[in-house]
Coordinates of C-alpha atoms in Angstrom, one line a residue:
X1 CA 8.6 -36.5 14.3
X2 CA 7.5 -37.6 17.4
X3 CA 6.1 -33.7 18.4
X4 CA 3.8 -34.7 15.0
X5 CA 2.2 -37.8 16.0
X6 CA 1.5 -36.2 19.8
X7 CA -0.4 -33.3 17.5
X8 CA -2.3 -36.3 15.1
X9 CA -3.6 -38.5 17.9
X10 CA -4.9 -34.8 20.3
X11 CA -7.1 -34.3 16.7
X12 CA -7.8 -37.9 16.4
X13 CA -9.0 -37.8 19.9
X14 CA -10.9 -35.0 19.2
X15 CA -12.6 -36.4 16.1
X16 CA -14.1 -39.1 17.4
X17 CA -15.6 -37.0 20.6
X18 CA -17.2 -35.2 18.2
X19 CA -18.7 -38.0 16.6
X20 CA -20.8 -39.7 19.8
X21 CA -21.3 -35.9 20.4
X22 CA -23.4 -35.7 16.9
X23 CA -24.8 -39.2 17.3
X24 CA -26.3 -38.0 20.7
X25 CA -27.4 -34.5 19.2
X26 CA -29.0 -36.0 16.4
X27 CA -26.7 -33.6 13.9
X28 CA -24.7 -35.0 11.0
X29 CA -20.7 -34.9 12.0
X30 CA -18.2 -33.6 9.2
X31 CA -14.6 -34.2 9.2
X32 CA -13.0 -31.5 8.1
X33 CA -9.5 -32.7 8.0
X34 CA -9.3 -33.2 4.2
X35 CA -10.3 -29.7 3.3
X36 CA -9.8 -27.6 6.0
X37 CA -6.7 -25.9 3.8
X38 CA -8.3 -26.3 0.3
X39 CA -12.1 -25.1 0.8
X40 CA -13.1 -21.9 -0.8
X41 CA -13.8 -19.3 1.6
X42 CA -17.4 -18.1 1.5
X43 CA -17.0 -14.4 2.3
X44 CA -19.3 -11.8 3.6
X45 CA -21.8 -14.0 5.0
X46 CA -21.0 -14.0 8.7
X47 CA -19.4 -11.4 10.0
X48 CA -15.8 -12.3 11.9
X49 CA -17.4 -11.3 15.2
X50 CA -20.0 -13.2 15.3
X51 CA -17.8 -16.7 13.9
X52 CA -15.7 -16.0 17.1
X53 CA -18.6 -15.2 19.3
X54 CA -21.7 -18.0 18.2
X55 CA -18.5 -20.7 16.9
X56 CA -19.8 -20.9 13.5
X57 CA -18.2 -21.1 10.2
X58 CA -19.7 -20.8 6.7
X59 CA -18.8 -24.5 4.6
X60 CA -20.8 -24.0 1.5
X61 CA -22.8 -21.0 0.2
X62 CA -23.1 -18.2 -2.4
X63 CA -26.0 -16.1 -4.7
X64 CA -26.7 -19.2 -6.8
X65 CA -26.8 -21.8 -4.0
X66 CA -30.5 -23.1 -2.7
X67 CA -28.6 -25.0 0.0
X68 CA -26.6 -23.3 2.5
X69 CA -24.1 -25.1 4.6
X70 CA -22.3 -23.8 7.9
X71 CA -19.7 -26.0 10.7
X72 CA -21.3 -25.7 13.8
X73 CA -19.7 -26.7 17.1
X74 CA -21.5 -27.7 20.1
X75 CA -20.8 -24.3 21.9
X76 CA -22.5 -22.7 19.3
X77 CA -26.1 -21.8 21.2
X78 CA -29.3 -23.4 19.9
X79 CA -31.0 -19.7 19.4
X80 CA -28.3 -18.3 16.8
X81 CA -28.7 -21.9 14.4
X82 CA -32.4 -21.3 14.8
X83 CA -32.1 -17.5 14.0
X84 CA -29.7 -18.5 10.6
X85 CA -32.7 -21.0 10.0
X86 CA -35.5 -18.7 9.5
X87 CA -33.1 -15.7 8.0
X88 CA -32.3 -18.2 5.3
X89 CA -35.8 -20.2 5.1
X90 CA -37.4 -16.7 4.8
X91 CA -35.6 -16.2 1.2
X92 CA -36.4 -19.8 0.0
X93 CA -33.0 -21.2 0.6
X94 CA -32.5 -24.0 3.0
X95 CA -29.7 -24.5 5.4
X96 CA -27.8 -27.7 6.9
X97 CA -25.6 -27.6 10.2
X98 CA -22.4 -30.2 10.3
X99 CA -20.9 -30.8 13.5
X100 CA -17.4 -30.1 13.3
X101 CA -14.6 -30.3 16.2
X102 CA -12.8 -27.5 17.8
X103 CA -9.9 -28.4 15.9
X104 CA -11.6 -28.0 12.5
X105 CA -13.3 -25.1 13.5
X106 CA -10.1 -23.8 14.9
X107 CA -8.5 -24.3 11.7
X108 CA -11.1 -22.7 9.3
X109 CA -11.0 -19.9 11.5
X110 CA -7.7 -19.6 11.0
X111 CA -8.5 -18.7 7.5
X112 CA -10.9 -16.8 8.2
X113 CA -9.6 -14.6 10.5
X114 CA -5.4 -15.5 10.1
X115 CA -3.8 -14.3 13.6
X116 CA -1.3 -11.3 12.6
X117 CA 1.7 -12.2 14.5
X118 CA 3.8 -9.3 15.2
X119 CA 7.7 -10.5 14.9
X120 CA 9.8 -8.4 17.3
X121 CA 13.2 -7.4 17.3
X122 CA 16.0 -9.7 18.7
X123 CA 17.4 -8.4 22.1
X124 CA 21.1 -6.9 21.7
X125 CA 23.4 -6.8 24.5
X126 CA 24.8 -3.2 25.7
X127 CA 28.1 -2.6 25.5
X128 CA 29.3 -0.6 28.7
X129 CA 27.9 2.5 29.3
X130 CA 25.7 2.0 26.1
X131 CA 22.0 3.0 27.2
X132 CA 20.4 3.7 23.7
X133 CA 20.3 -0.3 23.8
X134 CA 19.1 -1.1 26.7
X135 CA 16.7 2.0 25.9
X136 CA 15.9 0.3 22.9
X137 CA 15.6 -3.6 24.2
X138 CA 13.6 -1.9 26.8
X139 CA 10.9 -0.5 24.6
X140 CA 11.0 -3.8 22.2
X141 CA 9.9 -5.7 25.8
X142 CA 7.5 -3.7 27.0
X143 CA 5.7 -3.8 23.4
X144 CA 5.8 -7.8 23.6
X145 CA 2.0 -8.7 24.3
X146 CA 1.3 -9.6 27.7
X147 CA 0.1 -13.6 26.8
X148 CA 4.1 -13.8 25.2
X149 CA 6.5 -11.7 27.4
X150 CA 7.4 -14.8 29.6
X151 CA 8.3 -17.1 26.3
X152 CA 10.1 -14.3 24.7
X153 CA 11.9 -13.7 27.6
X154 CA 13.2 -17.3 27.4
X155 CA 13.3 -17.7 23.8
X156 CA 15.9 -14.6 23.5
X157 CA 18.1 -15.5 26.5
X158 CA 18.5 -19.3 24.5
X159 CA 19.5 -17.3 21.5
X160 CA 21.9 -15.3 23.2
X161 CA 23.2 -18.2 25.1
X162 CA 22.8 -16.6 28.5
X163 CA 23.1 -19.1 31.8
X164 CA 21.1 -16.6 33.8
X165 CA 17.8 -14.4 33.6
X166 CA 17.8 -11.8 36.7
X167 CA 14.3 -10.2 37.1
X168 CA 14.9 -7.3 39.7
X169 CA 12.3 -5.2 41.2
X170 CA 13.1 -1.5 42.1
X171 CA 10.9 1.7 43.0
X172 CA 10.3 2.7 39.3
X173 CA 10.6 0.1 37.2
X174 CA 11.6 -3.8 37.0
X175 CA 15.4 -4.4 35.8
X176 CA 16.2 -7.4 33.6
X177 CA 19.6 -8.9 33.0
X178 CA 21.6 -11.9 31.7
X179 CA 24.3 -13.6 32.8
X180 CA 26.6 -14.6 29.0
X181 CA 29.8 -16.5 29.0
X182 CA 29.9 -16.0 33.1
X183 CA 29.5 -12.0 32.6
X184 CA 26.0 -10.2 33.7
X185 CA 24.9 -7.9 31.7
X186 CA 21.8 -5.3 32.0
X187 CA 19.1 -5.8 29.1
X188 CA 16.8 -3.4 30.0
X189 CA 14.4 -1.9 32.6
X190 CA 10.5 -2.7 32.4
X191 CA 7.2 -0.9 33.1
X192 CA 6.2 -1.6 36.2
X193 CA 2.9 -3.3 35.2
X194 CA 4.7 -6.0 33.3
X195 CA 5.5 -7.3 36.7
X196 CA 2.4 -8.7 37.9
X197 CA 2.2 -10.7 34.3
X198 CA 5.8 -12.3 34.2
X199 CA 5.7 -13.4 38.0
X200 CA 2.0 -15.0 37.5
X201 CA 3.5 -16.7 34.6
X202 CA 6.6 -17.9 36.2
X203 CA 4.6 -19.2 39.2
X204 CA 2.3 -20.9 37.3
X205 CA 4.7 -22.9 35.1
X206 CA 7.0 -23.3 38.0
X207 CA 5.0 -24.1 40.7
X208 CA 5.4 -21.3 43.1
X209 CA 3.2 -18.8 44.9
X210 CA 2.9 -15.2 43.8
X211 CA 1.9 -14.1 47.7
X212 CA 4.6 -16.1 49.3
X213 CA 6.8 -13.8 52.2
X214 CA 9.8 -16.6 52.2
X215 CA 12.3 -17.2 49.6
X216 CA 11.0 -20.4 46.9
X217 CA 12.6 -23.0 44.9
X218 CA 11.0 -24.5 41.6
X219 CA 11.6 -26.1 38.3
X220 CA 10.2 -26.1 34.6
X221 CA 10.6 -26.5 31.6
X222 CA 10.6 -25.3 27.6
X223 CA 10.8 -26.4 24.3
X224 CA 12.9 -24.6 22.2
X225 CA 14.1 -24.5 18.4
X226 CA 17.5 -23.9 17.8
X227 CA 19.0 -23.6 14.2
X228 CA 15.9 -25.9 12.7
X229 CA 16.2 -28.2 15.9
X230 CA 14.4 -28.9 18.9
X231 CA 15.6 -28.8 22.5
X232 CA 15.0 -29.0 25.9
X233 CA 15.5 -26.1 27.8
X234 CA 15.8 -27.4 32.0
X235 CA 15.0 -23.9 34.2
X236 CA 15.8 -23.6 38.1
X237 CA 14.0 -20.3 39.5
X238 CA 14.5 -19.2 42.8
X239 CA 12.6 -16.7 44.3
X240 CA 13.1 -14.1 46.7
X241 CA 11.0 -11.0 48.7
X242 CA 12.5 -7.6 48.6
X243 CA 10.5 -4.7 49.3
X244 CA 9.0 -4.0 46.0
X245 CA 8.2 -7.3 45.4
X246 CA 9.8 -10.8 44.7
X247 CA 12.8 -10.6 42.9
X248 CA 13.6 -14.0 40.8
X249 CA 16.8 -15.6 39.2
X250 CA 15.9 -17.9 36.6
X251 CA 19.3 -20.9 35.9
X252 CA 19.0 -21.9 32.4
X253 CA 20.4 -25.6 31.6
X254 CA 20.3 -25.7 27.6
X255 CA 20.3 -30.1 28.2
X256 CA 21.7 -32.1 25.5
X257 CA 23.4 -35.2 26.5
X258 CA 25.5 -35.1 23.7
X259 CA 27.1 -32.3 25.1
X260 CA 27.9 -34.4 28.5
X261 CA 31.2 -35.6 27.0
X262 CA 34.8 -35.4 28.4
X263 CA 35.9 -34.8 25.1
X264 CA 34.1 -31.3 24.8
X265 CA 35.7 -29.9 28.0
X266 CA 39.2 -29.4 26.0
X267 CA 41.5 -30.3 28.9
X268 CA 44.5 -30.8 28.8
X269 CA 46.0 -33.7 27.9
X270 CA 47.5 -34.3 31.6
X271 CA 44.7 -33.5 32.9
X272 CA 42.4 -36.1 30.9
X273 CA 45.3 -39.0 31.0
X274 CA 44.6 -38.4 35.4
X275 CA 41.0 -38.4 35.3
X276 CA 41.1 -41.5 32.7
X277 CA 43.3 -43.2 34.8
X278 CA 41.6 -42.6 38.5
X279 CA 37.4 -43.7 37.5
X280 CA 39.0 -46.5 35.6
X281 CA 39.1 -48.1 39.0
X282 CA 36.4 -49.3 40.4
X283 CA 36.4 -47.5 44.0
X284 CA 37.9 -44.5 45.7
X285 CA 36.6 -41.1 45.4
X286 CA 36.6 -37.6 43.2
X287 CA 36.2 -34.3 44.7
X288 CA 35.1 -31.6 42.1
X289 CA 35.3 -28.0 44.2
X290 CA 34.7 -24.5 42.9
X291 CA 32.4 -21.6 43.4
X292 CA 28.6 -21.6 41.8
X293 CA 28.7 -21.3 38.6
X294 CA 32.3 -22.8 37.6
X295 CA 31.0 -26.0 35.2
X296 CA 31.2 -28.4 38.5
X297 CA 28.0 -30.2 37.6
X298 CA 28.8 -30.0 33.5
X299 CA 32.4 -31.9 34.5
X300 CA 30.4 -34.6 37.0
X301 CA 27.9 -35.3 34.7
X302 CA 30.5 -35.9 32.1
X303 CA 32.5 -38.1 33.7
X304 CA 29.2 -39.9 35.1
X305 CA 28.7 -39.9 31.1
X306 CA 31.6 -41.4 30.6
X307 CA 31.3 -44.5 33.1
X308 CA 27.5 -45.2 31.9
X309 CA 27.8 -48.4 30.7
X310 CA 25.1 -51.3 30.5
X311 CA 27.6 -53.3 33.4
X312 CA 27.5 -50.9 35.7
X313 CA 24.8 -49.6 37.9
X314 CA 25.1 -45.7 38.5
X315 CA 23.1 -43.5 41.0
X316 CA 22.7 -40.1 41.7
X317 CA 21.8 -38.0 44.8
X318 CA 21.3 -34.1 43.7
X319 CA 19.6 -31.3 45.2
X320 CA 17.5 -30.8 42.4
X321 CA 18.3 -33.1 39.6
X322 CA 19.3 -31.0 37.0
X323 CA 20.0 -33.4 34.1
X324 CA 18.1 -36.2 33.5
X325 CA 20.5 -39.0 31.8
X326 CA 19.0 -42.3 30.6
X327 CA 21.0 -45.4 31.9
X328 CA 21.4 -44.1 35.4
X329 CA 18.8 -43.8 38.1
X330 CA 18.8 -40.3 39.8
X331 CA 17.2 -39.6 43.2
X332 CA 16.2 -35.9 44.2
X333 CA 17.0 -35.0 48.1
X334 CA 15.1 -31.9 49.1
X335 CA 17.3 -30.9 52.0
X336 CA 14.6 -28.2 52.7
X337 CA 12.2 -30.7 53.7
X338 CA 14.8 -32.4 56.2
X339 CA 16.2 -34.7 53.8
X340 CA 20.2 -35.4 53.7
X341 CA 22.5 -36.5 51.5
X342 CA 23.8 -38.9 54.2
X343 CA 20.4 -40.3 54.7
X344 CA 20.1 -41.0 51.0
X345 CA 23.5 -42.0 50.8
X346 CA 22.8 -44.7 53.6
X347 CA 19.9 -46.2 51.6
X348 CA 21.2 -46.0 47.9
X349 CA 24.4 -48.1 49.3
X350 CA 21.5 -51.0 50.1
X351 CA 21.1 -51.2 45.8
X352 CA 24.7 -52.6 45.1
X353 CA 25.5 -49.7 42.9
X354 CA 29.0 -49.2 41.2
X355 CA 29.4 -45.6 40.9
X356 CA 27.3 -43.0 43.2
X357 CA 28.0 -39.2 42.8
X358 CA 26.7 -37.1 45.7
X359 CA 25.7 -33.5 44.2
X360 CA 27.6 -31.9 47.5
X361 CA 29.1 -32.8 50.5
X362 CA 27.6 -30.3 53.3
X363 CA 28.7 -31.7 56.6
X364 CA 30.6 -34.0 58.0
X365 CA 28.1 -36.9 58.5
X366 CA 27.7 -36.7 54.6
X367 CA 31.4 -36.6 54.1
X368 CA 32.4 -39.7 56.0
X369 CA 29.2 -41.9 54.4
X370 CA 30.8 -41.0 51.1
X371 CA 34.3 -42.1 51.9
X372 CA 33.3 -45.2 54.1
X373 CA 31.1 -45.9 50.6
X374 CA 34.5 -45.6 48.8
X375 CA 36.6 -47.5 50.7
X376 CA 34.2 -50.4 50.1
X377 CA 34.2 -51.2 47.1
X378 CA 32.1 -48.0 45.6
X379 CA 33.4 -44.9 43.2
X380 CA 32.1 -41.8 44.7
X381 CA 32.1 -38.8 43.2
X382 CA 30.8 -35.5 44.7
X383 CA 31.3 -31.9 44.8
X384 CA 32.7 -29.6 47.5
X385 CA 32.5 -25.9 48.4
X386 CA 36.2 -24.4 48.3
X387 CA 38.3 -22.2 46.0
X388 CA 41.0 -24.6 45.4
X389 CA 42.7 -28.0 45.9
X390 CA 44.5 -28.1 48.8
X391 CA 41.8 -25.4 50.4
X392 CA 39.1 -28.3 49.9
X393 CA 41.6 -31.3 51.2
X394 CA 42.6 -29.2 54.5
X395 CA 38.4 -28.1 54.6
X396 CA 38.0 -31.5 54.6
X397 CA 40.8 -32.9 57.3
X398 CA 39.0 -30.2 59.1
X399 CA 35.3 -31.6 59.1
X400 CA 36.1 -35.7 59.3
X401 CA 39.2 -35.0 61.4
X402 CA 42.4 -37.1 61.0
X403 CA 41.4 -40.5 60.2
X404 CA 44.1 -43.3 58.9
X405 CA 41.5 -45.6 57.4
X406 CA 40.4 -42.9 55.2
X407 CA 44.1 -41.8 54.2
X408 CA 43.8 -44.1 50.7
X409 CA 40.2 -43.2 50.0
X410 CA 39.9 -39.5 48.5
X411 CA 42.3 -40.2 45.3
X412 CA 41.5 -36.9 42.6
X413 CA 40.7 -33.6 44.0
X414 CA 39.8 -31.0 40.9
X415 CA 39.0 -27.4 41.2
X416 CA 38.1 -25.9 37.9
X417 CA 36.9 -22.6 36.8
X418 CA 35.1 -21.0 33.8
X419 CA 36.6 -18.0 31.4
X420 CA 35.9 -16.6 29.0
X421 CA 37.3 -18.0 25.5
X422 CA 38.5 -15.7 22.9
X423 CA 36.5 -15.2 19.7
X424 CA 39.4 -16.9 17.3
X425 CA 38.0 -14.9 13.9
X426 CA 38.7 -11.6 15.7
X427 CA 41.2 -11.7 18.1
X428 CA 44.2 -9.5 17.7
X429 CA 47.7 -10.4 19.0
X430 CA 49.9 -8.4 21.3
X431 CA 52.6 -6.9 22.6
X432 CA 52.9 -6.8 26.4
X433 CA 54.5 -4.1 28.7
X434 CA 57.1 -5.5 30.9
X435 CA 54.9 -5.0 34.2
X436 CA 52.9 -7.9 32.2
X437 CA 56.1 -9.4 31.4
X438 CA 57.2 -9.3 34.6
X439 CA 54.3 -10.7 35.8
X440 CA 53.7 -13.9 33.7
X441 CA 57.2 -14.7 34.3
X442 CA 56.7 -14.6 38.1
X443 CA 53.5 -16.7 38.0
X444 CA 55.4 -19.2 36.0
X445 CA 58.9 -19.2 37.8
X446 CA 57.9 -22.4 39.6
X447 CA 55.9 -24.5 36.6
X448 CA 56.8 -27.8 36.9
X449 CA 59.2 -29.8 34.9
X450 CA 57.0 -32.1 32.9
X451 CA 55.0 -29.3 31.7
X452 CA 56.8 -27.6 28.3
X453 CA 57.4 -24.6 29.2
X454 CA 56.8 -21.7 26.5
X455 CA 59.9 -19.4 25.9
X456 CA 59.0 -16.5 28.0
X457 CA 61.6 -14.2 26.8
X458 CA 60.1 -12.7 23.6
X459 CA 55.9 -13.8 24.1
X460 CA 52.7 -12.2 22.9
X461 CA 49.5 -12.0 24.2
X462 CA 46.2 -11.5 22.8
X463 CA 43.0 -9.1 22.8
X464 CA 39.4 -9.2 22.3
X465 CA 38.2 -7.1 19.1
X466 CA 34.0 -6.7 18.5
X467 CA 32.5 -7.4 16.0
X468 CA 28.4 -7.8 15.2
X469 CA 28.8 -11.6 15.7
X470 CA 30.6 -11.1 19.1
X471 CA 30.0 -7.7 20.8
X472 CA 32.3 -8.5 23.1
X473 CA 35.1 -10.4 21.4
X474 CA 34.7 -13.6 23.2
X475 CA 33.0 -16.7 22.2
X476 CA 31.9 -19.4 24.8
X477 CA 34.1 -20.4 27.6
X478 CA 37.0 -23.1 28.5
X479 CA 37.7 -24.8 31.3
X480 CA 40.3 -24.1 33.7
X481 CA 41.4 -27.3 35.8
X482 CA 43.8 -28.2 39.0
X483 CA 44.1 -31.4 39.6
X484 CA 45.5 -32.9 42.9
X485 CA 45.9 -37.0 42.1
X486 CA 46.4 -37.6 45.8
X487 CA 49.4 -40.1 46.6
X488 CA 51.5 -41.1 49.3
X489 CA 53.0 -37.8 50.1
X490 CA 49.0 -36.0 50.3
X491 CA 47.8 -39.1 52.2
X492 CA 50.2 -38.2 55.2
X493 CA 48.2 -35.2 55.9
X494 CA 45.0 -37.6 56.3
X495 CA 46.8 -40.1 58.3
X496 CA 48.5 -37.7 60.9
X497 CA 52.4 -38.3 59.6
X498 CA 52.4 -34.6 59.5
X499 CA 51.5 -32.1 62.2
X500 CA 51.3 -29.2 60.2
X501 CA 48.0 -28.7 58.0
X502 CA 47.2 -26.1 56.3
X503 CA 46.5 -24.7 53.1
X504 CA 49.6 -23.5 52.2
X505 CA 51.8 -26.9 53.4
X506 CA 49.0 -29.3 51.9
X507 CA 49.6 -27.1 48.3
X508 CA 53.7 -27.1 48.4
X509 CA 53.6 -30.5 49.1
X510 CA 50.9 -31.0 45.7
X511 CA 52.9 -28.7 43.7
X512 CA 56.4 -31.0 44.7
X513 CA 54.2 -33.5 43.5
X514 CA 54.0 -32.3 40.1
X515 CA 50.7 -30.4 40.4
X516 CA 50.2 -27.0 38.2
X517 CA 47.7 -24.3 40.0
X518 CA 44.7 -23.0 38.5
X519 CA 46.6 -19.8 37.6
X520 CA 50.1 -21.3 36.3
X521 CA 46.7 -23.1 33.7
X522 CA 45.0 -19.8 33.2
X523 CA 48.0 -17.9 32.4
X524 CA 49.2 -20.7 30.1
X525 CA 45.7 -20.6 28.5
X526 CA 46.4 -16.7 27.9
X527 CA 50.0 -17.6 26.5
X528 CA 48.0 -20.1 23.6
X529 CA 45.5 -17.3 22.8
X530 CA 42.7 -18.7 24.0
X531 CA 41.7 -16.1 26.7
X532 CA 43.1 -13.5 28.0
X533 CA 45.1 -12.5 31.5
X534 CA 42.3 -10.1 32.5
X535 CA 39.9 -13.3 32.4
X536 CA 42.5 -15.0 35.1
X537 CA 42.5 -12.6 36.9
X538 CA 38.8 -11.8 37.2
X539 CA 37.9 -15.5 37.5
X540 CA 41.0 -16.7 39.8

């Protein structure tokens, strides 16, 4: 493995600095690769404290031996080998020092003094109300040694799958939560003195200052092993002064590019066939809009996925990067340094790419460089701040103003949201009262006709039920997508054919087209079992 190899050529480095060390010491090197694991242990010879302290390990010895061997390093200090001389020359035995590396001794040393590692408890997530485990996750934490709090931090919040680490300050202690499946949940609440050692950690690693008055930005990241596999774990922190101290949010992106696929989004099959259909042409522009945290960068990157092919040339402009893909260049703009995207934008143009995706359009000088780029012979994809479809078309009509050259360029608009998905092994199925049957008929009076309809006279509806696998009866989320493919009848709206535009017209005129909302979706996801109607209605 290549983690292996790293880990062979750091000792074989190591080895042969040890060997010009002996040549210029005048001391005969020993490698002790070959028997670091098998060599008898000579015991009660040198006490453990003074192995750790003088960096000396006995090699060869005993009651019958007349030569006495011991590993020396060259931190070990000239006065101790000359003290074990004459102890041992004094009782007619002689002694011989081999150089050894810090590795070797290191190793032997693990033998001789094996590190006790103290395995902790898993973190478990309270249920409401339940503060005998945060109680308990709480003491479990503050037990962790202060060298390993940070990693086991990180390490638990990958296991439990969480998106989000919140480290809160407050007057008596420090709080800790994690955002799962979209949810934040509290973890537990920290001494006070564990503070100081998890935000020295987190600035070190990340970059940041621990004395800073102003609100940071930084980046690591961790290696992780998962089920017997490795991965990269990508963390965004952002830091931020309150008055006991700087609070930090730490964005977890658990990066596998395997997991950059169209196929793992389960959309619908409409939905796919529109997408499929729209990047299959070589210019225009797609819109992905949503609040933070909705899967808008998992969907781009997908579809960027998708199009990476060795005949087309693909760049990115994102504030930060957040996952590195081989086959496409990607260019960070730090907009807090007076960068723009339209600045980049401008340049990248200049490299004859094929596709560009812009990680979000922030003002209107940005917005119009990305649709000139798309109305000349570029596929731009970007994402946009709004809460739905027709919200970001008239947001946008509002910031590049009515333009007719621009009418044919903006050609997919999706808005998308995360929910939580049903844990299928315990789910439990149904019935409704009729306020709910009421309801899901009303939100679905108006579905239109080349959508099946599901017979919404006798329907069921399904439940979360925990269990210890899923303490909250969900497991993962889904994607919930509207997509407006905008044709001739949006494209007025651009143009100036109509001289009403709003939100409300621009969605009529959508859902005429044959568009289906982000709740007629949700509540159809509901109606298949694989969420439920509280999730819609929290998340849309």
């Amino acid at each position: 493995m290549e983690e292996d190899k790293v880990q062979q050529e750091k000792r074989e480095l190591d080895e042969q600095t040890t060997t010009q060390r002996a040549a210029i010491l005048g001391i005969q090197y020993f490698d002790t690769r070959d028997i670091e694991k098998t060599i008898p242990l000579v015991k009660d010879v040198i006490d453990i404290l003074t192995m750790h302290k003088d960096r000396v390990v006995p090699l060869i010895g005993g009651n019958e031996s007349q030569t006495w061997q011991f590993g020396i390093t060259t931190q070990t200090p000239q006065s101790y080998i000359s003290e074990l001389t004459k102890q041992y020359n004094d009782i007619g035995k002689s002694v011989q020092f081999l150089l050894i590396s810090n590795s070797g001794y290191k190793a032997l040393m693990d033998r001789y003094d094996p590190v006790i590692k103290v395995v902790h408890d898993d973190i478990k997530i309270a249920k409401e109300g339940d503060s005998n485990t945060i109680a308990e996750v709480s003491k479990t934490l503050n037990s962790v040694g202060s060298d390993e709090i940070f990693d086991y931090l990180i390490t638990q919040a990958d296991h439990l799958n969480a998106s989000d680490i919140h480290i809160e300050n407050q007057r008596t202690d420090m709080r800790i939560r994690m955002r799962i499946d979209g949810v934040l949940h509290p973890v537990a609440d920290l001494d006070n003195d564990r503070y100081r050692v998890i935000l020295s950690t987190l600035a070190s690693r990340a970059n940041l200052s621990t004395a800073s008055t102003e609100p940071q930005s930084g980046h690591m990241q961790k290696e992780l092993i998962k089920d017997g596999v490795t991965h990269l774990l990508n963390i965004r922190v952002e830091t931020v002064p309150t008055i006991y101290g700087q609070d930090a949010v730490l964005r977890l992106f658990n990066f596998d590019e395997s997991m950059l696929n169209l196929d793992r989004l389960h959309m619908g099959k409409t939905e796919r066939q529109q997408i499929d259909e729209i990047i299959s042409h070589p210019r225009g522009m797609v819109l992905m809009v949503g609040p933070t945290g909705s899967g808008k960068s998992t969907t781009l990157y997908s579809i960027i996925n998708a199009l990476n092919t060795s005949t087309r040339k693909i760049i990115t402009l994102e504030d930060p990067v957040e996952y590195g893909i081989s086959g496409i260049t990607q260019i960070p703009i730090n907009t807090e340094a007076g960068h723009s995207f339209a600045d980049g934008l401008r340049a990248v143009l200049r490299l004859d790419p094929d596709v560009v995706m812009v990680g979000e359009i922030r003002d209107a000088d940005t917005a119009k460089t990305a649709i000139q780029a798309s109305i000349t012979g570029h596929l731009v994809l970007s994402s946009f701040h709004a809460n739905s479809t027709s919200a970001a078309f008239s947001r946008m009509i509002d910031m590049i103003g009515v333009n007719p050259i621009f009418s044919s360029s903006i050609r997919l608009v999706i808005a998308q949201r995360l929910v939580r998905r049903l844990d299928d092994t315990t789910k439990e199925e149904y019935e409704p009262d009729e306020a709910t049957k009421k309801w899901v008929i009303d939100a679905l009076k108006d579905l239109p006709s080349h959508i099946e309809k599901p017979d919404l006279t006798n329907f069921k509806l399904w439940k979360p039920v925990v269990s210890e696998a899923s303490p909250f009866g969900f497991s993962g989320r889904i994607v919930i997508m509207e997509q407006m493919v905008v044709g001739e009848s949006i494209q007025r709206f651009l143009r100036g054919d109509e001289a009403d535009v709003h939100t409300e017209i621009i969605e009529t005129t959508a859902r005429n087209a044959g568009m289906v909302t982000l709740l007629e979706n949700g509540v159809l996801a509901a109606l298949r079992g694989e969420t439920t109607l509280d999730e819609i209605n929290r998340e849309i």
